[in-house]
CSV table of C-alpha atoms and ligand atoms in Angstrom, one decimal:
chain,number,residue,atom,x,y,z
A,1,UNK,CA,24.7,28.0,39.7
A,2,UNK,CA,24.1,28.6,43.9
A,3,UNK,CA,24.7,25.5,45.5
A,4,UNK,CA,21.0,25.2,47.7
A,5,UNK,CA,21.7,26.3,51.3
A,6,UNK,CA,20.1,24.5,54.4
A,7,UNK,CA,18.1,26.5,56.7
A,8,UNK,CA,15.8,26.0,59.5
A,9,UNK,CA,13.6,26.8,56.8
A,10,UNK,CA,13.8,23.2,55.3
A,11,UNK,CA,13.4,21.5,58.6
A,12,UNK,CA,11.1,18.9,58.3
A,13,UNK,CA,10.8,18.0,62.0
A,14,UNK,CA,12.0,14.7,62.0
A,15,UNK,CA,16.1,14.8,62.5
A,16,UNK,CA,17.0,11.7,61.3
A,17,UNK,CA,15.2,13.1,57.9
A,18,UNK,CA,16.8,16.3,58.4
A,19,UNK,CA,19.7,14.9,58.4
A,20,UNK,CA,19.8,12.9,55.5
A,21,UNK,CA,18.1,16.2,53.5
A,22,UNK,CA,21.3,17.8,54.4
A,23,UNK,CA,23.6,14.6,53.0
A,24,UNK,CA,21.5,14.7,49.9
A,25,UNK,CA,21.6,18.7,49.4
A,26,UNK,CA,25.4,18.5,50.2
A,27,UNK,CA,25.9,15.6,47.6
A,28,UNK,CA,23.8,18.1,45.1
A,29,UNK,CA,26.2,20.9,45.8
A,30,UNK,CA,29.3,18.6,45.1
A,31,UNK,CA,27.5,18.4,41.9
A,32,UNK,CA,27.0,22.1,41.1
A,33,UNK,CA,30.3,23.3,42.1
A,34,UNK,CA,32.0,20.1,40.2
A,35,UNK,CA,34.3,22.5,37.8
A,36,UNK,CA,33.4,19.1,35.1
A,37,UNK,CA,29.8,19.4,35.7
A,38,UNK,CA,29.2,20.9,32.3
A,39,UNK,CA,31.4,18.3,30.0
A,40,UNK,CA,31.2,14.8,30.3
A,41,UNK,CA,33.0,13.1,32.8
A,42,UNK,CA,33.5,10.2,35.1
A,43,UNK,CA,33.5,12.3,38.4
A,44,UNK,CA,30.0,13.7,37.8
A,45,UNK,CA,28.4,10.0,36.6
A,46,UNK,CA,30.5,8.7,39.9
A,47,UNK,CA,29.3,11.6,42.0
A,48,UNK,CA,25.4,11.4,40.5
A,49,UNK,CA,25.2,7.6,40.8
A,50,UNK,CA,26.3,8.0,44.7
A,51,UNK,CA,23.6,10.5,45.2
A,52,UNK,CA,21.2,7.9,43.6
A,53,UNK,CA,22.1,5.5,45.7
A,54,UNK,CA,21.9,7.8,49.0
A,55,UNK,CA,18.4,9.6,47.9
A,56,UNK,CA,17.1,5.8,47.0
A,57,UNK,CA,17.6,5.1,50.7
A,58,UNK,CA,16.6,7.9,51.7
A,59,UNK,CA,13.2,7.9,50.0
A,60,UNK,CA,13.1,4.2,51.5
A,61,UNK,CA,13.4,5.2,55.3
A,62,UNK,CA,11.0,7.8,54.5
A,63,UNK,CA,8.4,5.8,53.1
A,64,UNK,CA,8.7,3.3,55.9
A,65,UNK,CA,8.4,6.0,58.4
A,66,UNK,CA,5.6,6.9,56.7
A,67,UNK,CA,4.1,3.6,56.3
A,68,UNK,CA,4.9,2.9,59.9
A,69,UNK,CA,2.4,5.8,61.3
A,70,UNK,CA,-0.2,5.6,58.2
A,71,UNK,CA,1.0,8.5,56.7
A,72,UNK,CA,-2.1,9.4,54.8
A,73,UNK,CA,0.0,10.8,51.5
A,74,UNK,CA,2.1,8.4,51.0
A,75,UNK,CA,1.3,7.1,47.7
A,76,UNK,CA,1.5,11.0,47.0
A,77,UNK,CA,5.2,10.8,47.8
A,78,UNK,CA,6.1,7.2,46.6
A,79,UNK,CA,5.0,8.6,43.0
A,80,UNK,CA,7.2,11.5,43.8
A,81,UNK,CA,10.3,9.8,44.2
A,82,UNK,CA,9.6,7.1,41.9
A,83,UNK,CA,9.6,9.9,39.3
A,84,UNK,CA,12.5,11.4,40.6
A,85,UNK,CA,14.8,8.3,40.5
A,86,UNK,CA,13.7,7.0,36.9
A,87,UNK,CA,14.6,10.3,35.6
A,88,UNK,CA,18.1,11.2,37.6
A,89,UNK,CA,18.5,7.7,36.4
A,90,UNK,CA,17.9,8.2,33.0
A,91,UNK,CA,20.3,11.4,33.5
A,92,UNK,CA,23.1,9.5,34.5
A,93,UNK,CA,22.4,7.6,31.9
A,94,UNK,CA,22.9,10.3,29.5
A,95,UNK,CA,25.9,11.2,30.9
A,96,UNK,CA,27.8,8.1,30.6
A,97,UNK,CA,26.6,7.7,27.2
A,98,UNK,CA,28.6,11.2,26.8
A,99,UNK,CA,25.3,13.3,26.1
A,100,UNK,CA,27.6,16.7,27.3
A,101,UNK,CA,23.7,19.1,27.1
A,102,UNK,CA,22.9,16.8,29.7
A,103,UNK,CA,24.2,18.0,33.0
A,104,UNK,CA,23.0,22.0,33.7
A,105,UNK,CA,19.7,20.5,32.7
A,106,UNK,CA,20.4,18.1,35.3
A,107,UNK,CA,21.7,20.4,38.3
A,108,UNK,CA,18.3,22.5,37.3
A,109,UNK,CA,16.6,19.5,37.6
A,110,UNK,CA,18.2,17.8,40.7
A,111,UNK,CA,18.4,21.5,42.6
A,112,UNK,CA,14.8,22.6,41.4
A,113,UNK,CA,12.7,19.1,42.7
A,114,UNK,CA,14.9,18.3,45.7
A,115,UNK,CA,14.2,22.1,47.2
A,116,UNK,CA,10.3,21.9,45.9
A,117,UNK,CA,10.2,19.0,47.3
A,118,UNK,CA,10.9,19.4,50.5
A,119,UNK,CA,9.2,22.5,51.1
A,120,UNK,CA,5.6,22.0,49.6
A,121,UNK,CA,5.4,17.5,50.2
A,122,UNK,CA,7.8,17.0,53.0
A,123,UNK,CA,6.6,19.9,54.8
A,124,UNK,CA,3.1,18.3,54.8
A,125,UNK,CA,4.1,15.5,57.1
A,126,UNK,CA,5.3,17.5,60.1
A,127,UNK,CA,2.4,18.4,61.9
A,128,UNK,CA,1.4,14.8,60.9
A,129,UNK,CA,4.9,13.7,62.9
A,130,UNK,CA,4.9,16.3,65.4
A,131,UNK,CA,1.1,15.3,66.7
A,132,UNK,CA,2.5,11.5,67.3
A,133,UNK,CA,5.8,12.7,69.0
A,134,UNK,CA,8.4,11.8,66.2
A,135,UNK,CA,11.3,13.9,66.1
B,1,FE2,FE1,9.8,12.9,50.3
């Protein structure tokens, strides 16, 4: 699988998002060129709970930024990454428990969302940013 490459393309407008886009799509690439990533193993569960951890914070400094400027889709994108965490959760999951199907489903998933999602509901709030001065 191509690991997802960053471009100016993906740029949301905010840089401290940016930036943390980049971290997450780096930590998704660790993933997808992991030689392991298709058998079970402790390095992807370790890997894929770290990425959790990173994208739940993430999601949190987003929604406050959001909640900050009365972002008017923000229950759009708390739903969003709810769903995305409860199901990379269950993933991981699956993997500890040794389910070994579990992880090309999972990059397809992870890469798939991630890009989706930041160029069709991210992409929404820049103009919104942009108009108040947030960079
Ligand atoms: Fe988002």
């Amino acid at each position: 699988m191509e690991p997802i490459v960053w471009t100016e393309g993906f740029s949301v407008g905010v840089s401290e998002m940016d930036n943390q886009h980049k971290k997450i799509i780096a930590m998704i690439n660790t993933l997808i060129k992991e030689p392991k990533a298709t058998t079970n193993s402790i390095t992807v569960s370790d890997l894929l709970s770290d990425m959790i951890q990173y994208t739940q914070e993430h999601f949190q400094n987003e929604e406050a930024l959001m909640a900050e400027h009365g972002y008017p889709l923000k229950d759009q994108q708390s739903e969003q990454h709810r769903t995305f965490i409860k199901k990379t959760v269950d993933f991981c999951s699956a993997v500890e428990a040794g389910v070994d199907i579990v992880p090309q489903a999972m990059l397809d998933y992870l890469k798939n969302w991630l890009v989706h999602h930041i160029l069709e509901q991210d992409m929404k709030y820049k103009p919104f940013f942009l108009a108040r001065g947030i960079s």
